[in-house]
Amino acid sequence: MMMMGRSQASNIQALPALLGVLFLGVVVFFAMNFQAPVRAFFAEFLATPTPEYASLSRSELENRLQEAEEKVTRTEYQSVLYGLVVEENKKLREVRGVESISTAIPARVLSRPPRTHYDTLMVAAGSAVGVSAHDYAVWNGILLGEVISTTASSATIELYSTPGSEHDVVLGTPSAVAISRGLGGGSFEIMVPQEVVVVPGDVVRATTDETLLFGVVVSVSGSATDATKTVHVASPVSMNELDFISLLPAGGI
Amino acid sequence: MNGLNKFLFIISFFLSVLFLPWWVSVFFGVVLLAVWRAYVSVILGAIILDVVFGSPLAVFGGFAYVYTLIFVTLSVLVLFLHKAMLE
């Protein structure tokens, strides 16, 4: 009788845990439906910067307008020169038989690590401007990651340094293709055979396009008697300082 | 006064979820759970965090609701501890 009472009490105590698991299941199952509208709301309203002119006085606004007009005049002159350069570049490309450069989509970064544990960037460019899943995120020739989801006005990019994610890279002398494993925060770990010479400062390149930098070797560890050695690589860009990046079409590089 | 503090903490928690680093949100979440047992607010904030910024993590077998899992676990733990201390 007493045992039955104890069993009922433990059943009641286990109820919150069961409800918690059930609730988690419901969230995992249904939350994807709300992802697009919630992300769009964040990108369009919450992460939009406030207008910087709202609190300025009339005289300050007049000064700024005058400065802006002068700047426009200078820019108009420069644009004429730029047009000439573009024309010359186009002719040279035709002569050399070079195809046109792939069109990168510039995107403002709305959120970046360490906002969350997830190694993701959210950018203010979505499917409305041609961004699609698997597009590459690039900053100054450094490959950062891949678009994993888009809404009309935003895209989420999973950085290659996301813990546990694996990608092919090229490094060392002679050149070897190896698998990099993300450790989070712009760090990677790569196992390479002892025969491949890798020293700190070497560059690691992406296999998708070897002109794009993946990271820089920070240190190499492992005994000379081991078959492989571990190469520690860091991305040369600080993720929390990214303001603008470029998105390249998956088939365009 | 206690109600006002709770309200301010909840507002701070939701703002931190959207605009501040993860550890600030975790701090506010833990305080809200420990002091006021604000389960609903904290779990809702965690869901927003995961839905807006989350991505499937390879280390968790592609699971994309890490913060929700953490805060649901914490909520259940707080509920157990509260009951255990009252008995």
Tab-separated table of C-alpha atoms in Angstrom:
chain	number	residue	atom	x	y	z
A	1	MET	CA	0.000	0.000	0.000
A	2	MET	CA	2.791	2.318	1.016
A	3	MET	CA	4.763	1.310	-2.085
A	4	MET	CA	1.784	2.124	-4.279
A	5	GLY	CA	1.523	5.559	-2.664
A	6	ARG	CA	5.235	6.194	-3.248
A	7	SER	CA	4.906	5.051	-6.878
A	8	GLN	CA	1.994	7.454	-7.462
A	9	ALA	CA	3.977	10.290	-5.878
A	10	SER	CA	6.986	9.619	-8.122
A	11	ASN	CA	4.648	9.498	-11.156
A	12	ILE	CA	3.323	12.930	-10.221
A	13	GLN	CA	6.853	14.226	-9.734
A	14	ALA	CA	7.860	12.921	-13.169
A	15	LEU	CA	4.964	14.800	-14.792
A	16	PRO	CA	6.827	18.130	-15.279
A	17	ALA	CA	9.727	16.294	-16.933
A	18	LEU	CA	7.345	14.465	-19.255
A	19	LEU	CA	5.537	17.707	-20.058
A	20	GLY	CA	8.905	19.350	-20.720
A	21	VAL	CA	9.912	16.637	-23.184
A	22	LEU	CA	6.482	16.796	-24.828
A	23	PHE	CA	6.728	20.583	-25.112
A	24	LEU	CA	10.194	20.316	-26.653
A	25	GLY	CA	8.846	17.840	-29.179
A	26	VAL	CA	6.031	20.238	-30.101
A	27	VAL	CA	8.539	23.098	-30.510
A	28	VAL	CA	10.859	21.049	-32.733
A	29	PHE	CA	7.911	19.884	-34.828
A	30	PHE	CA	6.082	23.181	-35.279
A	31	ALA	CA	8.668	25.952	-34.851
A	32	MET	CA	9.931	25.611	-38.449
A	33	ASN	CA	6.566	26.984	-39.632
A	34	PHE	CA	7.167	30.204	-37.730
A	35	GLN	CA	10.812	30.564	-38.728
A	36	ALA	CA	10.303	32.600	-41.918
A	37	PRO	CA	7.852	35.213	-40.509
A	38	VAL	CA	9.817	35.634	-37.246
A	39	ARG	CA	13.130	36.053	-39.091
A	40	ALA	CA	11.555	38.475	-41.580
A	41	PHE	CA	10.145	40.513	-38.682
A	42	PHE	CA	13.588	40.666	-37.050
A	43	ALA	CA	15.349	41.589	-40.309
A	44	GLU	CA	12.845	44.218	-41.459
A	45	PHE	CA	11.854	45.939	-38.243
A	46	LEU	CA	13.967	45.085	-35.224
A	47	ALA	CA	17.427	45.091	-36.810
A	48	THR	CA	16.813	48.145	-38.997
A	49	PRO	CA	18.960	51.071	-37.787
A	50	THR	CA	17.122	54.189	-36.626
A	51	PRO	CA	17.402	57.200	-38.985
A	52	GLU	CA	20.463	59.164	-37.925
A	53	TYR	CA	18.963	62.550	-38.942
A	54	ALA	CA	15.937	62.392	-36.668
A	55	SER	CA	17.543	64.253	-33.762
A	56	LEU	CA	19.558	66.878	-35.727
A	57	SER	CA	18.863	70.632	-35.664
A	58	ARG	CA	17.856	72.618	-38.783
A	59	SER	CA	21.263	74.334	-39.121
A	60	GLU	CA	23.076	71.022	-38.743
A	61	LEU	CA	20.824	69.508	-41.399
A	62	GLU	CA	21.587	72.449	-43.757
A	63	ASN	CA	25.331	71.948	-43.229
A	64	ARG	CA	25.028	68.269	-43.921
A	65	LEU	CA	22.947	68.925	-47.042
A	66	GLN	CA	25.602	71.325	-48.361
A	67	GLU	CA	28.356	68.783	-47.684
A	68	ALA	CA	26.298	66.068	-49.349
A	69	GLU	CA	25.746	68.239	-52.467
A	70	GLU	CA	29.486	68.876	-52.762
A	71	LYS	CA	30.100	65.180	-52.379
A	72	VAL	CA	27.562	64.381	-55.109
A	73	THR	CA	29.333	66.780	-57.498
A	74	ARG	CA	32.679	65.070	-56.812
A	75	THR	CA	31.081	61.640	-57.185
A	76	GLU	CA	29.490	62.600	-60.520
A	77	TYR	CA	32.916	63.543	-61.846
A	78	GLN	CA	34.422	60.316	-60.510
A	79	SER	CA	31.593	58.274	-62.027
A	80	VAL	CA	32.492	59.606	-65.486
A	81	LEU	CA	36.074	58.422	-64.954
A	82	TYR	CA	34.783	55.101	-63.580
A	83	GLY	CA	32.611	54.663	-66.690
A	84	LEU	CA	35.709	55.083	-68.876
A	85	VAL	CA	37.616	52.511	-66.805
A	86	VAL	CA	34.726	50.028	-66.980
A	87	GLU	CA	34.561	50.452	-70.734
A	88	GLU	CA	38.316	49.901	-71.038
A	89	ASN	CA	38.091	46.847	-68.742
A	90	LYS	CA	35.290	45.398	-70.855
A	91	LYS	CA	37.308	45.826	-74.060
A	92	LEU	CA	40.383	44.233	-72.467
A	93	ARG	CA	38.300	41.280	-71.258
A	94	GLU	CA	36.905	40.809	-74.773
A	95	VAL	CA	40.437	40.867	-76.199
A	96	ARG	CA	41.691	38.358	-73.594
A	97	GLY	CA	38.552	36.182	-73.843
A	98	VAL	CA	37.797	36.446	-70.127
A	99	GLU	CA	34.221	35.828	-69.042
A	100	SER	CA	32.420	38.425	-67.006
A	101	ILE	CA	32.920	38.352	-63.244
A	102	SER	CA	30.188	36.565	-61.297
A	103	THR	CA	27.728	38.948	-59.734
A	104	ALA	CA	28.148	39.120	-55.993
A	105	ILE	CA	25.266	40.337	-53.881
A	106	PRO	CA	26.343	42.746	-51.143
A	107	ALA	CA	24.624	42.134	-47.822
A	108	ARG	CA	24.565	43.982	-44.509
A	109	VAL	CA	25.211	41.739	-41.513
A	110	LEU	CA	22.354	41.912	-38.992
A	111	SER	CA	23.646	39.459	-36.427
A	112	ARG	CA	26.950	37.736	-35.902
A	113	PRO	CA	28.734	35.625	-33.290
A	114	PRO	CA	28.792	35.817	-30.281
A	115	ARG	CA	25.072	36.685	-30.438
A	116	THR	CA	24.366	32.985	-30.126
A	117	HIS	CA	26.260	29.750	-29.715
A	118	TYR	CA	25.295	28.986	-33.270
A	119	ASP	CA	28.084	30.039	-35.605
A	120	THR	CA	25.680	31.855	-37.900
A	121	LEU	CA	25.380	35.218	-39.599
A	122	MET	CA	22.070	36.788	-40.473
A	123	VAL	CA	22.206	39.198	-43.412
A	124	ALA	CA	19.742	41.707	-44.809
A	125	ALA	CA	19.538	40.196	-48.288
A	126	GLY	CA	17.131	37.428	-49.144
A	127	SER	CA	15.412	35.614	-51.938
A	128	ALA	CA	13.946	38.921	-53.196
A	129	VAL	CA	17.414	39.964	-54.428
A	130	GLY	CA	18.381	36.530	-55.692
A	131	VAL	CA	19.987	34.908	-52.657
A	132	SER	CA	19.341	31.186	-52.422
A	133	ALA	CA	20.404	28.250	-50.272
A	134	HIS	CA	24.014	27.031	-50.721
A	135	ASP	CA	25.246	30.445	-51.948
A	136	TYR	CA	28.698	31.301	-50.610
A	137	ALA	CA	29.396	34.051	-48.095
A	138	VAL	CA	32.662	35.848	-48.853
A	139	TRP	CA	34.448	38.786	-47.248
A	140	ASN	CA	37.512	40.272	-48.994
A	141	GLY	CA	38.431	36.991	-50.645
A	142	ILE	CA	37.880	34.965	-47.482
A	143	LEU	CA	35.282	32.213	-47.688
A	144	LEU	CA	33.135	32.402	-44.551
A	145	GLY	CA	30.269	29.988	-44.969
A	146	GLU	CA	27.165	28.952	-46.832
A	147	VAL	CA	23.576	30.180	-46.936
A	148	ILE	CA	21.371	27.598	-45.224
A	149	SER	CA	18.001	29.345	-45.325
A	150	THR	CA	16.418	32.456	-46.771
A	151	THR	CA	13.346	34.580	-46.339
A	152	ALA	CA	12.341	37.335	-48.768
A	153	SER	CA	14.440	39.912	-46.916
A	154	SER	CA	17.046	37.938	-44.986
A	155	ALA	CA	19.356	34.968	-45.188
A	156	THR	CA	21.023	32.834	-42.552
A	157	ILE	CA	24.593	31.790	-43.188
A	158	GLU	CA	26.212	28.864	-41.436
A	159	LEU	CA	29.894	29.607	-40.974
A	160	TYR	CA	32.313	26.846	-41.919
A	161	SER	CA	33.692	27.029	-38.387
A	162	THR	CA	30.370	25.801	-36.923
A	163	PRO	CA	31.278	23.115	-34.371
A	164	GLY	CA	31.319	19.699	-36.001
A	165	SER	CA	30.798	20.833	-39.612
A	166	GLU	CA	33.209	19.323	-42.120
A	167	HIS	CA	34.448	20.743	-45.419
A	168	ASP	CA	37.148	19.975	-47.984
A	169	VAL	CA	40.185	22.272	-48.062
A	170	VAL	CA	43.540	22.435	-49.816
A	171	LEU	CA	46.758	23.010	-47.840
A	172	GLY	CA	50.427	22.201	-47.473
A	173	THR	CA	53.323	21.223	-49.706
A	174	PRO	CA	52.723	19.150	-51.753
A	175	SER	CA	49.144	20.340	-51.988
A	176	ALA	CA	46.827	18.005	-50.152
A	177	VAL	CA	43.048	17.908	-49.978
A	178	ALA	CA	41.947	17.368	-46.397
A	179	ILE	CA	38.800	17.676	-44.317
A	180	SER	CA	38.520	20.628	-41.979
A	181	ARG	CA	36.432	20.221	-38.851
A	182	GLY	CA	34.839	23.358	-37.378
A	183	LEU	CA	35.548	24.134	-33.741
A	184	GLY	CA	33.492	27.331	-33.470
A	185	GLY	CA	34.494	30.992	-33.411
A	186	GLY	CA	36.441	30.912	-36.687
A	187	SER	CA	38.678	27.969	-35.678
A	188	PHE	CA	39.221	24.694	-37.494
A	189	GLU	CA	41.118	21.469	-37.022
A	190	ILE	CA	42.568	19.476	-39.936
A	191	MET	CA	44.263	16.074	-39.912
A	192	VAL	CA	46.930	15.667	-42.598
A	193	PRO	CA	49.517	12.954	-43.304
A	194	GLN	CA	53.028	13.556	-41.888
A	195	GLU	CA	54.390	13.765	-45.452
A	196	VAL	CA	52.513	16.997	-46.117
A	197	VAL	CA	54.643	19.912	-44.955
A	198	VAL	CA	52.554	22.517	-43.120
A	199	VAL	CA	53.990	25.376	-41.087
A	200	PRO	CA	52.295	28.155	-39.091
A	201	GLY	CA	51.365	31.021	-41.391
A	202	ASP	CA	50.537	28.780	-44.374
A	203	VAL	CA	47.270	29.550	-46.094
A	204	VAL	CA	44.443	27.048	-46.358
A	205	ARG	CA	42.279	27.374	-49.438
A	206	ALA	CA	38.787	26.216	-50.335
A	207	THR	CA	38.377	23.418	-52.856
A	208	THR	CA	35.364	25.167	-54.404
A	209	ASP	CA	37.657	27.938	-55.661
A	210	GLU	CA	41.327	28.037	-54.736
A	211	THR	CA	41.422	31.815	-55.088
A	212	LEU	CA	39.312	32.003	-51.948
A	213	LEU	CA	41.067	31.846	-48.606
A	214	PHE	CA	39.678	29.491	-45.985
A	215	GLY	CA	42.044	30.197	-43.103
A	216	VAL	CA	45.605	30.533	-41.897
A	217	VAL	CA	47.576	27.810	-40.107
A	218	VAL	CA	48.117	28.779	-36.461
A	219	SER	CA	49.923	25.714	-35.145
A	220	VAL	CA	50.723	22.096	-35.945
A	221	SER	CA	50.705	19.397	-33.298
A	222	GLY	CA	51.392	15.668	-33.162
A	223	SER	CA	54.347	13.369	-32.752
A	224	ALA	CA	56.681	12.658	-35.703
A	225	THR	CA	56.019	8.935	-35.200
A	226	ASP	CA	52.270	9.338	-35.793
A	227	ALA	CA	50.811	8.737	-39.246
A	228	THR	CA	48.979	12.050	-39.187
A	229	LYS	CA	49.380	15.448	-37.579
A	230	THR	CA	46.772	17.925	-36.443
A	231	VAL	CA	46.763	21.366	-38.025
A	232	HIS	CA	45.029	24.172	-36.139
A	233	VAL	CA	43.616	26.806	-38.482
A	234	ALA	CA	41.964	30.154	-37.773
A	235	SER	CA	39.974	32.377	-40.074
A	236	PRO	CA	41.852	35.673	-40.579
A	237	VAL	CA	38.645	37.654	-40.119
A	238	SER	CA	37.066	38.450	-36.783
A	239	MET	CA	33.432	37.399	-37.178
A	240	ASN	CA	32.126	39.938	-34.692
A	241	GLU	CA	33.498	42.827	-36.759
A	242	LEU	CA	31.746	41.935	-40.006
A	243	ASP	CA	29.446	44.693	-41.257
A	244	PHE	CA	29.072	43.863	-44.941
A	245	ILE	CA	29.769	40.663	-46.831
A	246	SER	CA	29.235	39.406	-50.376
A	247	LEU	CA	27.069	36.490	-51.374
A	248	LEU	CA	28.191	34.539	-54.421
A	249	PRO	CA	25.890	32.163	-56.311
A	250	ALA	CA	26.697	28.509	-55.615
A	251	GLY	CA	27.494	27.785	-59.246
A	252	GLY	CA	29.125	31.135	-59.891
A	253	ILE	CA	32.621	30.590	-58.483
B	1	MET	CA	8.044	46.511	-6.527
B	2	ASN	CA	8.755	42.815	-6.975
B	3	GLY	CA	6.320	42.742	-9.901
B	4	LEU	CA	8.046	45.745	-11.484
B	5	ASN	CA	11.457	44.083	-11.123
B	6	LYS	CA	10.117	40.933	-12.741
B	7	PHE	CA	8.626	42.965	-15.599
B	8	LEU	CA	11.928	44.825	-16.142
B	9	PHE	CA	13.871	41.562	-16.108
B	10	ILE	CA	11.490	40.008	-18.639
B	11	ILE	CA	11.828	43.030	-20.954
B	12	SER	CA	15.628	42.943	-20.566
B	13	PHE	CA	15.622	39.222	-21.271
B	14	PHE	CA	13.672	39.596	-24.527
B	15	LEU	CA	15.830	42.527	-25.663
B	16	SER	CA	18.983	40.555	-24.881
B	17	VAL	CA	17.639	37.618	-26.898
B	18	LEU	CA	17.458	39.829	-29.991
B	19	PHE	CA	20.345	42.240	-29.555
B	20	LEU	CA	22.939	41.046	-27.023
B	21	PRO	CA	25.412	38.140	-26.785
B	22	TRP	CA	24.068	34.731	-25.760
B	23	TRP	CA	25.558	34.767	-22.259
B	24	VAL	CA	23.538	37.884	-21.315
B	25	SER	CA	20.317	36.095	-22.308
B	26	VAL	CA	21.355	33.009	-20.349
B	27	PHE	CA	22.076	35.189	-17.283
B	28	PHE	CA	18.663	36.888	-17.448
B	29	GLY	CA	16.981	33.535	-18.107
B	30	VAL	CA	18.590	31.872	-15.087
B	31	VAL	CA	17.702	34.839	-12.833
B	32	LEU	CA	14.088	34.822	-14.073
B	33	LEU	CA	13.805	31.097	-13.407
B	34	ALA	CA	15.549	31.126	-10.040
B	35	VAL	CA	13.849	34.199	-8.569
B	36	TRP	CA	10.418	34.395	-10.185
B	37	ARG	CA	10.037	30.973	-11.828
B	38	ALA	CA	8.986	32.717	-15.065
B	39	TYR	CA	8.899	29.508	-17.108
B	40	VAL	CA	6.736	30.749	-19.974
B	41	SER	CA	8.746	33.928	-20.662
B	42	VAL	CA	12.070	32.141	-20.535
B	43	ILE	CA	11.029	29.264	-22.800
B	44	LEU	CA	9.358	31.669	-25.230
B	45	GLY	CA	12.588	33.720	-25.379
B	46	ALA	CA	14.619	30.565	-26.018
B	47	ILE	CA	12.276	29.561	-28.859
B	48	ILE	CA	12.667	33.025	-30.426
B	49	LEU	CA	16.454	32.752	-30.073
B	50	ASP	CA	16.480	29.386	-31.823
B	51	VAL	CA	13.971	30.322	-34.505
B	52	VAL	CA	15.712	33.599	-35.445
B	53	PHE	CA	19.382	32.656	-35.148
B	54	GLY	CA	19.460	28.860	-34.944
B	55	SER	CA	20.897	26.410	-37.402
B	56	PRO	CA	21.169	22.617	-37.271
B	57	LEU	CA	24.340	21.780	-35.337
B	58	ALA	CA	26.367	18.792	-36.500
B	59	VAL	CA	27.686	18.186	-32.955
B	60	PHE	CA	24.085	17.721	-31.750
B	61	GLY	CA	23.112	15.500	-34.673
B	62	GLY	CA	21.479	18.336	-36.608
B	63	PHE	CA	19.403	19.534	-33.644
B	64	ALA	CA	18.544	23.238	-34.007
B	65	TYR	CA	16.781	24.041	-30.717
B	66	VAL	CA	19.647	24.050	-28.254
B	67	TYR	CA	18.495	27.065	-26.209
B	68	THR	CA	14.945	25.733	-25.977
B	69	LEU	CA	16.336	22.419	-24.731
B	70	ILE	CA	18.550	24.177	-22.159
B	71	PHE	CA	15.755	26.369	-20.785
B	72	VAL	CA	13.139	23.575	-20.751
B	73	THR	CA	15.638	21.433	-18.814
B	74	LEU	CA	16.350	24.312	-16.414
B	75	SER	CA	12.614	24.931	-15.959
B	76	VAL	CA	11.963	21.274	-15.126
B	77	LEU	CA	14.939	21.336	-12.725
B	78	VAL	CA	13.646	24.474	-10.998
B	79	LEU	CA	10.170	22.911	-10.719
B	80	PHE	CA	11.634	19.755	-9.125
B	81	LEU	CA	13.836	21.705	-6.736
B	82	HIS	CA	10.965	23.974	-5.736
B	83	LYS	CA	8.730	20.973	-4.970
B	84	ALA	CA	11.532	19.151	-3.147
B	85	MET	CA	12.259	22.167	-0.959
B	86	LEU	CA	8.590	22.720	-0.110
B	87	GLU	CA	8.077	19.073	0.937
